[in-house]
Coordinates of C-alpha atoms in Angstrom, one line a residue:
X1 CA -143.2 46.6 -34.0
X2 CA -145.7 49.4 -33.5
X3 CA -148.6 47.0 -33.1
X4 CA -146.8 45.0 -30.4
X5 CA -146.2 48.1 -28.3
X6 CA -149.9 49.1 -28.7
X7 CA -151.1 45.7 -27.7
X8 CA -148.7 45.6 -24.7
X9 CA -149.9 49.0 -23.6
X10 CA -153.5 47.8 -23.8
X11 CA -152.6 44.7 -21.8
X12 CA -150.9 46.7 -19.1
X13 CA -153.9 48.9 -18.7
X14 CA -156.2 45.9 -18.5
X15 CA -153.9 44.2 -16.0
X16 CA -154.2 47.3 -13.7
X17 CA -157.9 48.1 -14.4
X18 CA -159.6 44.7 -14.1
X19 CA -158.4 44.0 -10.5
X20 CA -159.4 47.4 -9.4
X21 CA -162.9 47.1 -10.8
X22 CA -163.2 43.6 -9.3
X23 CA -162.1 44.9 -5.9
X24 CA -164.6 47.7 -6.0
X25 CA -167.3 45.2 -6.9
X26 CA -166.3 43.0 -4.0
X27 CA -166.2 45.9 -1.5
X28 CA -169.6 47.0 -2.7
X29 CA -171.0 43.6 -2.0
X30 CA -169.3 43.4 1.4
X31 CA -170.7 46.8 2.3
X32 CA -174.2 45.8 1.3
X33 CA -173.9 42.5 3.3
X34 CA -172.6 44.4 6.3
X35 CA -175.4 47.0 6.2
X36 CA -178.0 44.2 5.7
X37 CA -176.7 42.4 8.8
X38 CA -176.9 45.6 10.8
X39 CA -180.6 45.9 9.8
X40 CA -181.2 42.1 10.2
X41 CA -181.9 41.5 6.5
X42 CA -180.4 39.1 4.1
X43 CA -178.9 41.6 1.8
X44 CA -178.2 40.9 -1.9
X45 CA -178.5 37.2 -2.3
X46 CA -180.4 36.6 -5.5
X47 CA -177.9 37.5 -8.2
X48 CA -175.0 34.9 -8.3
X49 CA -173.5 33.0 -5.4
X50 CA -174.2 35.0 -2.2
X51 CA -175.0 38.1 -4.2
X52 CA -171.5 38.4 -5.7
X53 CA -172.8 39.5 -9.1
X54 CA -175.1 42.2 -7.7
X55 CA -172.6 45.0 -8.5
X56 CA -172.4 43.8 -12.1
X57 CA -176.1 43.6 -12.4
X58 CA -176.4 47.2 -11.1
X59 CA -173.8 48.4 -13.6
X60 CA -175.6 46.7 -16.5
X61 CA -178.9 48.2 -15.4
X62 CA -177.3 51.6 -15.3
X63 CA -175.9 51.1 -18.8
X64 CA -179.2 50.0 -20.3
X65 CA -181.3 52.6 -18.6
X66 CA -183.7 54.5 -20.9
X67 CA -183.7 58.2 -20.4
X68 CA -187.2 59.5 -20.6
X69 CA -188.0 63.3 -20.4
X70 CA -191.1 65.3 -21.0
X71 CA -191.4 66.9 -24.4
X72 CA -191.8 70.4 -23.2
X73 CA -189.0 70.3 -20.6
X74 CA -185.6 71.8 -21.0
X75 CA -183.4 68.6 -21.3
X76 CA -180.3 70.1 -19.6
X77 CA -182.3 71.4 -16.6
X78 CA -184.4 68.2 -16.4
X79 CA -181.4 65.9 -16.1
X80 CA -179.6 68.1 -13.5

């Protein structure tokens, strides 16, 4: 009984979260395409069909980013 309520709660959260994230990705691509057409460029067109996977590629790049800092630097101040 307890497990079913937890699973249903997780599913409800996913049902709300996934469309929101997908819509943000679509709006990001639409904004990039609009800005590119204003500047007479192609915009994001390499990743996926018409650049639809560009937002996901950017998110993956951000998650896999390696943080490099000088050894003598104060880390808190360096990353500010």
